[in-house]
Amino acid sequence: MTGIPSFTGDASPYGGGDPYADYRTAEFPFTQYADLADRRLGAGVIAANDEFFAERENLLKPEAAEFDPEHFGHKGKIMDGWETRRRRGASAAEPHPTAEDHDWALVRLGAPGVIRGIVVDTAHFRGNYPQAVSVEATSVPGSPSPEDLLADDVKWTTLVPRTAIGGHAANGFAVDAEQRFTHLRVNQHPDGGIARLRVYGEVAPDPAWLNVLGTFDLAALENGGQVEDASDRFYSPATNTIQPGRSRKMDDGWETRRRRDKGNDWIRYALVAESAIRAVEIDTAYLKGNSAGWAALSVAAEGSEDWTEVLPRTRLQPDTNHRFVLDAPAVGSRVRIDIYPDGGISRLRLFGSLTEAGAARLTARHQELGG
């Protein structure tokens, strides 16, 4: 956690106006990675010991937490997060909770992966946030139930030790654990509320599953594809282009600002491993007056900047899914899409299969991570 600001202590009571005006946050070094707890990937909060004031599912909402000072229900103030009741001690003689008392929630990651950083966001929880949090992780195959995860034989690894946090703040924690995890246990000590949970990291897919599939989307986030870099992220992140499913609205894709020069925009991807690409989909769904005009696709080997064009500059139509069958399989570990001159695409799909070398590399990495 070296170098990451710590937001301990209370936030000021809400005084009206913009509820985010005094929100405390920072630039965290790990947010370049995908959010493994994204609902679009299949993440979920599968259990919590208490959710009296606000439901556990709110933790993984993709949008920022909202605050309505006049929104009350029959249990009290309605908060956009996960909030537990106030803990009490055992008796009048001991009215306070013990040092061990805490609330917890079990989170299934949308895709197993190596976690690089966690944000515990207490936005709008000013006097009702937990005094401290801790986060543990485990790797359990299949689709375990909450009872399976809470069994005595499940090994949990501490990613964030019990640490004091601040209210109305994005509390960030860097993680240094080179392991593959599938589930988290988020603990708040002793009670309180958390608005959002973000779990940034790299997807580590199961090689056996991909081997059985044979042909699959080699760039898909859920299969281990990543965005290396992009020329512009002004309106929306480039990672949207490799999210599961089709885009359902304009900001669910990648859109750049308007260019006023003679250049072009681009995204570079790392595929799951060395692969042979045989078919390409470039989707501009919901991008109508702002879709890219043309696109070209190139591949390169891992660590190489020697790009080979496999799809020449091709006209794109607005709000359309374009499909291309390549004349010959394009072999590489990296892909670059160039759009001209600017605009956006909603999804990029690269269908093919792993090469023998790529499959071997992926299997070795899976074993290194404890898979």
Short mmCIF file of C-alpha atoms in Angstrom, two decimals:
data_model
loop_
_atom_site.label_atom_id
_atom_site.label_comp_id
_atom_site.label_asym_id
_atom_site.label_seq_id
_atom_site.Cartn_x
_atom_site.Cartn_y
_atom_site.Cartn_z
CA MET A 1 0.00 0.00 0.00
CA THR A 2 3.07 2.23 -0.26
CA GLY A 3 2.39 5.57 -1.91
CA ILE A 4 -1.41 5.31 -1.82
CA PRO A 5 -3.16 8.08 0.15
CA SER A 6 -5.02 7.00 3.26
CA PHE A 7 -8.39 8.59 3.94
CA THR A 8 -8.88 7.81 7.63
CA GLY A 9 -11.39 9.70 9.73
CA ASP A 10 -14.84 11.15 9.42
CA ALA A 11 -16.21 13.08 6.49
CA SER A 12 -18.17 16.27 7.09
CA PRO A 13 -21.96 15.93 7.30
CA TYR A 14 -23.76 16.57 4.03
CA GLY A 15 -24.44 20.28 3.79
CA GLY A 16 -26.38 20.42 0.56
CA GLY A 17 -25.44 20.94 -3.06
CA ASP A 18 -23.20 18.52 -4.94
CA PRO A 19 -22.85 15.42 -2.72
CA TYR A 20 -19.49 14.65 -4.34
CA ALA A 21 -18.04 18.13 -3.72
CA ASP A 22 -15.97 16.97 -0.71
CA TYR A 23 -15.42 13.37 -1.84
CA ARG A 24 -11.87 12.15 -1.23
CA THR A 25 -10.05 10.09 -3.84
CA ALA A 26 -6.72 9.72 -5.64
CA GLU A 27 -5.10 8.35 -8.79
CA PHE A 28 -4.52 4.68 -8.00
CA PRO A 29 -1.78 2.90 -9.99
CA PHE A 30 -3.81 -0.26 -10.56
CA THR A 31 -6.96 1.10 -12.19
CA GLN A 32 -5.45 0.43 -15.63
CA TYR A 33 -6.52 -3.19 -15.09
CA ALA A 34 -10.01 -4.57 -15.62
CA ASP A 35 -12.51 -4.71 -12.77
CA LEU A 36 -12.80 -8.43 -11.99
CA ALA A 37 -15.88 -7.70 -9.87
CA ASP A 38 -17.79 -6.21 -12.81
CA ARG A 39 -21.37 -7.47 -13.04
CA ARG A 40 -20.99 -7.63 -16.83
CA LEU A 41 -18.37 -10.34 -16.35
CA GLY A 42 -20.71 -12.33 -14.12
CA ALA A 43 -19.57 -11.12 -10.69
CA GLY A 44 -22.00 -11.23 -7.80
CA VAL A 45 -22.34 -10.75 -4.06
CA ILE A 46 -23.58 -14.20 -3.18
CA ALA A 47 -24.03 -13.84 0.59
CA ALA A 48 -23.74 -11.43 3.52
CA ASN A 49 -24.30 -11.92 7.22
CA ASP A 50 -26.38 -8.74 7.43
CA GLU A 51 -27.90 -6.22 5.00
CA PHE A 52 -30.52 -4.59 7.18
CA PHE A 53 -30.29 -1.03 5.81
CA ALA A 54 -29.04 -1.57 2.24
CA GLU A 55 -28.69 -4.60 -0.02
CA ARG A 56 -25.36 -6.28 -0.63
CA GLU A 57 -25.92 -6.32 -4.40
CA ASN A 58 -25.37 -2.55 -4.51
CA LEU A 59 -21.64 -3.13 -3.95
CA LEU A 60 -21.07 -4.12 -7.58
CA LYS A 61 -23.22 -1.61 -9.43
CA PRO A 62 -21.09 -0.27 -12.31
CA GLU A 63 -22.15 3.36 -11.91
CA ALA A 64 -21.05 5.72 -9.13
CA ALA A 65 -23.14 5.70 -5.96
CA GLU A 66 -26.00 8.18 -5.81
CA PHE A 67 -27.30 10.14 -2.83
CA ASP A 68 -30.80 11.48 -2.25
CA PRO A 69 -31.04 13.27 1.13
CA GLU A 70 -34.83 12.90 1.16
CA HIS A 71 -35.00 9.19 0.29
CA PHE A 72 -36.20 7.28 3.37
CA GLY A 73 -37.94 3.93 3.77
CA HIS A 74 -39.57 2.08 6.62
CA LYS A 75 -36.14 1.02 7.94
CA GLY A 76 -34.63 4.50 7.73
CA LYS A 77 -32.35 6.33 5.30
CA ILE A 78 -32.00 4.45 2.02
CA MET A 79 -28.36 4.28 0.94
CA ASP A 80 -26.89 3.23 -2.40
CA GLY A 81 -24.49 0.62 -1.02
CA TRP A 82 -24.29 -2.28 1.41
CA GLU A 83 -25.14 -1.24 4.97
CA THR A 84 -25.54 -3.39 8.08
CA ARG A 85 -27.31 -2.60 11.34
CA ARG A 86 -25.41 -1.19 14.34
CA ARG A 87 -23.73 -3.91 16.34
CA ARG A 88 -24.29 -4.17 20.08
CA GLY A 89 -22.49 -5.94 22.90
CA ALA A 90 -23.63 -8.95 24.89
CA SER A 91 -25.23 -7.16 27.86
CA ALA A 92 -25.87 -3.87 29.65
CA ALA A 93 -22.56 -4.39 31.42
CA GLU A 94 -20.82 -4.87 28.04
CA PRO A 95 -22.82 -2.77 25.55
CA HIS A 96 -20.08 -2.42 22.93
CA PRO A 97 -19.12 -4.96 20.25
CA THR A 98 -15.93 -6.91 20.82
CA ALA A 99 -12.74 -6.36 18.82
CA GLU A 100 -13.53 -9.52 16.82
CA ASP A 101 -17.09 -8.60 15.89
CA HIS A 102 -17.51 -7.78 12.20
CA ASP A 103 -19.83 -8.08 9.22
CA TRP A 104 -18.93 -9.83 5.97
CA ALA A 105 -19.97 -10.33 2.37
CA LEU A 106 -18.89 -13.04 -0.08
CA VAL A 107 -18.10 -11.85 -3.60
CA ARG A 108 -17.76 -14.09 -6.66
CA LEU A 109 -15.41 -12.56 -9.18
CA GLY A 110 -16.75 -12.32 -12.70
CA ALA A 111 -13.62 -14.05 -13.97
CA PRO A 112 -10.83 -15.72 -11.96
CA GLY A 113 -7.70 -13.65 -11.91
CA VAL A 114 -4.65 -12.10 -10.31
CA ILE A 115 -5.70 -9.10 -8.21
CA ARG A 116 -3.54 -5.96 -8.44
CA GLY A 117 -5.62 -3.53 -6.39
CA ILE A 118 -8.88 -3.03 -4.51
CA VAL A 119 -10.99 0.07 -3.92
CA VAL A 120 -13.41 0.09 -0.99
CA ASP A 121 -15.57 3.11 -1.76
CA THR A 122 -17.57 4.68 1.08
CA ALA A 123 -19.17 7.44 -1.02
CA HIS A 124 -22.00 9.17 0.95
CA PHE A 125 -21.31 7.03 4.04
CA ARG A 126 -20.15 9.87 6.27
CA GLY A 127 -21.09 8.89 9.82
CA ASN A 128 -22.07 5.29 9.12
CA TYR A 129 -18.99 3.79 7.41
CA PRO A 130 -16.97 0.96 9.01
CA GLN A 131 -14.09 1.85 11.30
CA ALA A 132 -11.87 -0.57 9.38
CA VAL A 133 -12.03 -3.13 6.58
CA SER A 134 -10.17 -6.27 5.61
CA VAL A 135 -10.33 -8.37 2.46
CA GLU A 136 -9.50 -12.05 1.99
CA ALA A 137 -9.45 -14.17 -1.16
CA THR A 138 -9.67 -17.83 -2.09
CA SER A 139 -9.72 -20.05 -5.16
CA VAL A 140 -12.47 -22.64 -5.31
CA PRO A 141 -13.34 -24.35 -8.62
CA GLY A 142 -16.81 -24.67 -10.05
CA SER A 143 -19.76 -22.77 -8.64
CA PRO A 144 -19.45 -23.12 -4.85
CA SER A 145 -22.34 -22.19 -2.56
CA PRO A 146 -21.88 -19.80 0.37
CA GLU A 147 -21.80 -22.85 2.64
CA ASP A 148 -19.02 -24.36 0.56
CA LEU A 149 -16.96 -21.18 0.81
CA LEU A 150 -17.46 -20.88 4.56
CA ALA A 151 -16.38 -24.47 5.22
CA ASP A 152 -13.46 -25.00 7.59
CA ASP A 153 -11.24 -26.55 4.90
CA VAL A 154 -11.30 -23.49 2.60
CA LYS A 155 -8.01 -21.57 2.68
CA TRP A 156 -8.31 -17.78 2.66
CA THR A 157 -5.41 -15.45 1.83
CA THR A 158 -5.39 -11.95 3.33
CA LEU A 159 -5.11 -9.32 0.60
CA VAL A 160 -5.93 -6.29 2.74
CA PRO A 161 -5.20 -6.60 6.47
CA ARG A 162 -7.53 -4.91 8.91
CA THR A 163 -7.04 -1.24 8.05
CA ALA A 164 -8.75 1.96 9.18
CA ILE A 165 -10.59 3.75 6.36
CA GLY A 166 -12.33 7.05 5.80
CA GLY A 167 -15.94 7.94 5.19
CA HIS A 168 -17.09 9.41 1.86
CA ALA A 169 -13.82 8.33 0.23
CA ALA A 170 -12.34 5.92 -2.31
CA ASN A 171 -10.05 3.84 -0.09
CA GLY A 172 -7.48 2.16 -2.33
CA PHE A 173 -5.22 -0.79 -1.56
CA ALA A 174 -2.47 -2.20 -3.77
CA VAL A 175 -2.29 -6.00 -3.70
CA ASP A 176 0.86 -8.08 -4.09
CA ALA A 177 -0.24 -11.72 -4.33
CA GLU A 178 0.77 -13.59 -7.48
CA GLN A 179 -2.08 -16.11 -7.22
CA ARG A 180 -5.29 -16.87 -9.06
CA PHE A 181 -8.43 -16.15 -7.03
CA THR A 182 -12.13 -16.79 -7.64
CA HIS A 183 -13.87 -15.31 -4.56
CA LEU A 184 -13.42 -12.58 -1.96
CA ARG A 185 -14.58 -12.13 1.61
CA VAL A 186 -15.03 -8.45 2.41
CA ASN A 187 -15.13 -7.66 6.13
CA GLN A 188 -16.19 -4.44 7.81
CA HIS A 189 -15.18 -3.91 11.44
CA PRO A 190 -17.40 -3.78 13.36
CA ASP A 191 -20.32 -2.67 11.13
CA GLY A 192 -21.46 0.10 8.80
CA GLY A 193 -21.75 0.74 5.09
CA ILE A 194 -19.72 0.47 1.89
CA ALA A 195 -21.01 2.01 -1.34
CA ARG A 196 -18.96 0.20 -4.00
CA LEU A 197 -16.26 -2.45 -4.33
CA ARG A 198 -13.83 -2.48 -7.26
CA VAL A 199 -11.35 -5.33 -7.75
CA TYR A 200 -8.72 -4.55 -10.37
CA GLY A 201 -6.59 -7.27 -11.90
CA GLU A 202 -5.77 -9.60 -14.77
CA VAL A 203 -8.07 -12.42 -15.87
CA ALA A 204 -6.43 -15.84 -15.53
CA PRO A 205 -8.61 -18.26 -17.55
CA ASP A 206 -8.78 -22.03 -17.16
CA PRO A 207 -6.74 -23.57 -20.01
CA ALA A 208 -8.77 -26.78 -19.87
CA TRP A 209 -11.97 -24.85 -20.56
CA LEU A 210 -10.50 -22.93 -23.48
CA ASN A 211 -9.01 -26.14 -24.90
CA VAL A 212 -12.44 -27.79 -24.92
CA LEU A 213 -13.98 -24.74 -26.62
CA GLY A 214 -11.39 -24.89 -29.40
CA THR A 215 -12.51 -21.78 -31.26
CA PHE A 216 -13.36 -18.77 -29.08
CA ASP A 217 -12.97 -15.00 -28.82
CA LEU A 218 -9.23 -14.55 -28.27
CA ALA A 219 -9.50 -10.90 -27.16
CA ALA A 220 -12.48 -11.26 -24.81
CA LEU A 221 -11.86 -10.00 -21.29
CA GLU A 222 -13.48 -13.11 -19.79
CA ASN A 223 -11.04 -15.31 -21.74
CA GLY A 224 -7.94 -13.40 -20.66
CA GLY A 225 -7.64 -10.66 -23.29
CA GLN A 226 -6.44 -7.23 -22.17
CA VAL A 227 -6.22 -3.68 -23.43
CA GLU A 228 -2.57 -2.64 -23.44
CA ASP A 229 -3.10 0.99 -24.38
CA ALA A 230 -5.30 3.33 -26.37
CA SER A 231 -4.78 6.68 -28.07
CA ASP A 232 -7.81 8.28 -26.43
CA ARG A 233 -10.26 7.43 -23.63
CA PHE A 234 -12.09 10.74 -23.47
CA TYR A 235 -15.71 9.52 -23.48
CA SER A 236 -15.40 5.86 -22.46
CA PRO A 237 -12.77 3.22 -21.66
CA ALA A 238 -11.24 1.04 -24.35
CA THR A 239 -11.84 -2.03 -22.14
CA ASN A 240 -15.53 -1.76 -23.03
CA THR A 241 -14.69 -3.18 -26.47
CA ILE A 242 -13.87 -6.61 -25.01
CA GLN A 243 -16.65 -6.84 -22.43
CA PRO A 244 -19.17 -9.72 -22.71
CA GLY A 245 -22.29 -9.32 -24.82
CA ARG A 246 -23.32 -6.63 -27.25
CA SER A 247 -23.37 -2.96 -26.32
CA ARG A 248 -26.75 -1.77 -25.06
CA LYS A 249 -26.15 1.99 -25.15
CA MET A 250 -23.73 4.49 -26.61
CA ASP A 251 -21.41 4.78 -23.59
CA ASP A 252 -21.05 0.98 -23.40
CA GLY A 253 -18.40 1.10 -26.13
CA TRP A 254 -15.26 3.13 -26.87
CA GLU A 255 -15.56 6.69 -28.16
CA THR A 256 -12.80 9.24 -28.66
CA ARG A 257 -12.91 13.02 -28.69
CA ARG A 258 -13.21 14.77 -32.06
CA ARG A 259 -9.85 15.04 -33.83
CA ARG A 260 -8.80 18.33 -35.39
CA ASP A 261 -5.57 17.00 -36.93
CA LYS A 262 -4.73 14.48 -39.65
CA GLY A 263 -4.00 11.58 -37.26
CA ASN A 264 -6.10 8.60 -36.21
CA ASP A 265 -7.07 6.73 -33.04
CA TRP A 266 -6.20 3.18 -32.02
CA ILE A 267 -6.34 0.47 -29.35
CA ARG A 268 -3.65 -2.17 -28.69
CA TYR A 269 -4.66 -5.51 -27.18
CA ALA A 270 -2.84 -8.46 -25.65
CA LEU A 271 -4.55 -11.73 -26.59
CA VAL A 272 -4.92 -14.52 -24.05
CA ALA A 273 -1.77 -16.13 -25.56
CA GLU A 274 -0.30 -16.70 -29.00
CA SER A 275 -3.22 -17.48 -31.28
CA ALA A 276 -4.37 -18.01 -34.85
CA ILE A 277 -7.15 -15.53 -35.70
CA ARG A 278 -9.53 -16.62 -38.45
CA ALA A 279 -12.50 -14.27 -38.20
CA VAL A 280 -13.12 -10.70 -36.99
CA GLU A 281 -16.17 -8.77 -35.81
CA ILE A 282 -16.11 -4.98 -35.48
CA ASP A 283 -19.35 -3.73 -33.96
CA THR A 284 -20.47 -0.09 -33.94
CA ALA A 285 -23.76 -0.72 -32.11
CA TYR A 286 -25.40 2.48 -30.78
CA LEU A 287 -22.68 4.63 -32.36
CA LYS A 288 -24.64 6.42 -35.08
CA GLY A 289 -23.32 9.92 -35.70
CA ASN A 290 -20.04 9.16 -33.98
CA SER A 291 -18.90 5.74 -35.23
CA ALA A 292 -15.44 5.30 -36.72
CA GLY A 293 -15.33 5.94 -40.46
CA TRP A 294 -12.82 3.23 -41.35
CA ALA A 295 -10.88 0.55 -39.46
CA ALA A 296 -7.78 -1.58 -40.05
CA LEU A 297 -6.43 -4.51 -38.02
CA SER A 298 -2.82 -5.61 -37.47
CA VAL A 299 -1.12 -8.37 -35.45
CA ALA A 300 2.30 -8.72 -33.82
CA ALA A 301 4.24 -11.22 -31.77
CA GLU A 302 4.59 -10.77 -28.01
CA GLY A 303 6.97 -7.92 -27.22
CA SER A 304 7.27 -6.95 -30.88
CA GLU A 305 6.39 -3.67 -32.59
CA ASP A 306 6.62 -5.29 -36.03
CA TRP A 307 2.95 -5.07 -37.03
CA THR A 308 1.46 -7.04 -39.93
CA GLU A 309 -1.79 -5.76 -41.40
CA VAL A 310 -4.38 -8.53 -41.71
CA LEU A 311 -7.47 -6.42 -42.40
CA PRO A 312 -6.84 -3.40 -44.64
CA ARG A 313 -8.55 -0.08 -44.03
CA THR A 314 -12.24 -0.86 -44.43
CA ARG A 315 -15.33 1.36 -44.41
CA LEU A 316 -17.55 0.97 -41.34
CA GLN A 317 -21.27 1.66 -41.10
CA PRO A 318 -22.94 3.24 -38.05
CA ASP A 319 -24.79 0.98 -35.60
CA THR A 320 -23.70 -2.18 -37.46
CA ASN A 321 -21.91 -5.42 -36.65
CA HIS A 322 -19.29 -6.01 -39.38
CA ARG A 323 -17.98 -9.55 -39.98
CA PHE A 324 -14.78 -10.47 -41.82
CA VAL A 325 -13.31 -13.91 -42.61
CA LEU A 326 -9.54 -13.65 -43.03
CA ASP A 327 -7.96 -15.15 -46.12
CA ALA A 328 -5.45 -17.00 -43.93
CA PRO A 329 -5.08 -17.41 -40.14
CA ALA A 330 -3.27 -14.43 -38.58
CA VAL A 331 -0.84 -15.64 -35.92
CA GLY A 332 0.24 -13.37 -33.09
CA SER A 333 -0.06 -12.43 -29.42
CA ARG A 334 -0.95 -8.75 -29.86
CA VAL A 335 -3.54 -6.94 -31.98
CA ARG A 336 -3.94 -3.31 -32.94
CA ILE A 337 -7.09 -1.76 -34.35
CA ASP A 338 -6.73 1.64 -36.03
CA ILE A 339 -9.83 3.73 -36.61
CA TYR A 340 -9.95 6.68 -39.04
CA PRO A 341 -10.08 9.45 -38.28
CA ASP A 342 -11.77 9.20 -34.85
CA GLY A 343 -15.09 8.16 -33.33
CA GLY A 344 -15.71 4.79 -31.80
CA ILE A 345 -16.52 1.11 -31.90
CA SER A 346 -18.56 -0.81 -29.36
CA ARG A 347 -17.00 -4.29 -29.56
CA LEU A 348 -14.10 -6.13 -31.18
CA ARG A 349 -14.30 -9.93 -31.47
CA LEU A 350 -11.36 -12.02 -32.72
CA PHE A 351 -12.34 -15.66 -33.30
CA GLY A 352 -9.76 -18.39 -33.57
CA SER A 353 -7.77 -20.81 -31.42
CA LEU A 354 -4.56 -20.98 -29.46
CA THR A 355 -1.40 -22.14 -31.20
CA GLU A 356 0.47 -25.07 -29.68
CA ALA A 357 2.99 -22.65 -28.17
CA GLY A 358 0.20 -20.40 -26.87
CA ALA A 359 -1.63 -23.30 -25.20
CA ALA A 360 1.60 -24.47 -23.53
CA ARG A 361 2.35 -20.97 -22.27
CA LEU A 362 -1.15 -20.54 -20.87
CA THR A 363 -1.03 -23.91 -19.09
CA ALA A 364 2.34 -23.09 -17.51
CA ARG A 365 1.04 -19.75 -16.27
CA HIS A 366 -2.07 -21.39 -14.83
CA GLN A 367 0.13 -23.77 -12.81
CA GLU A 368 2.35 -20.93 -11.62
CA LEU A 369 -0.70 -19.18 -10.20
CA GLY A 370 -1.79 -22.26 -8.27
CA GLY A 371 -4.50 -23.36 -10.70
#
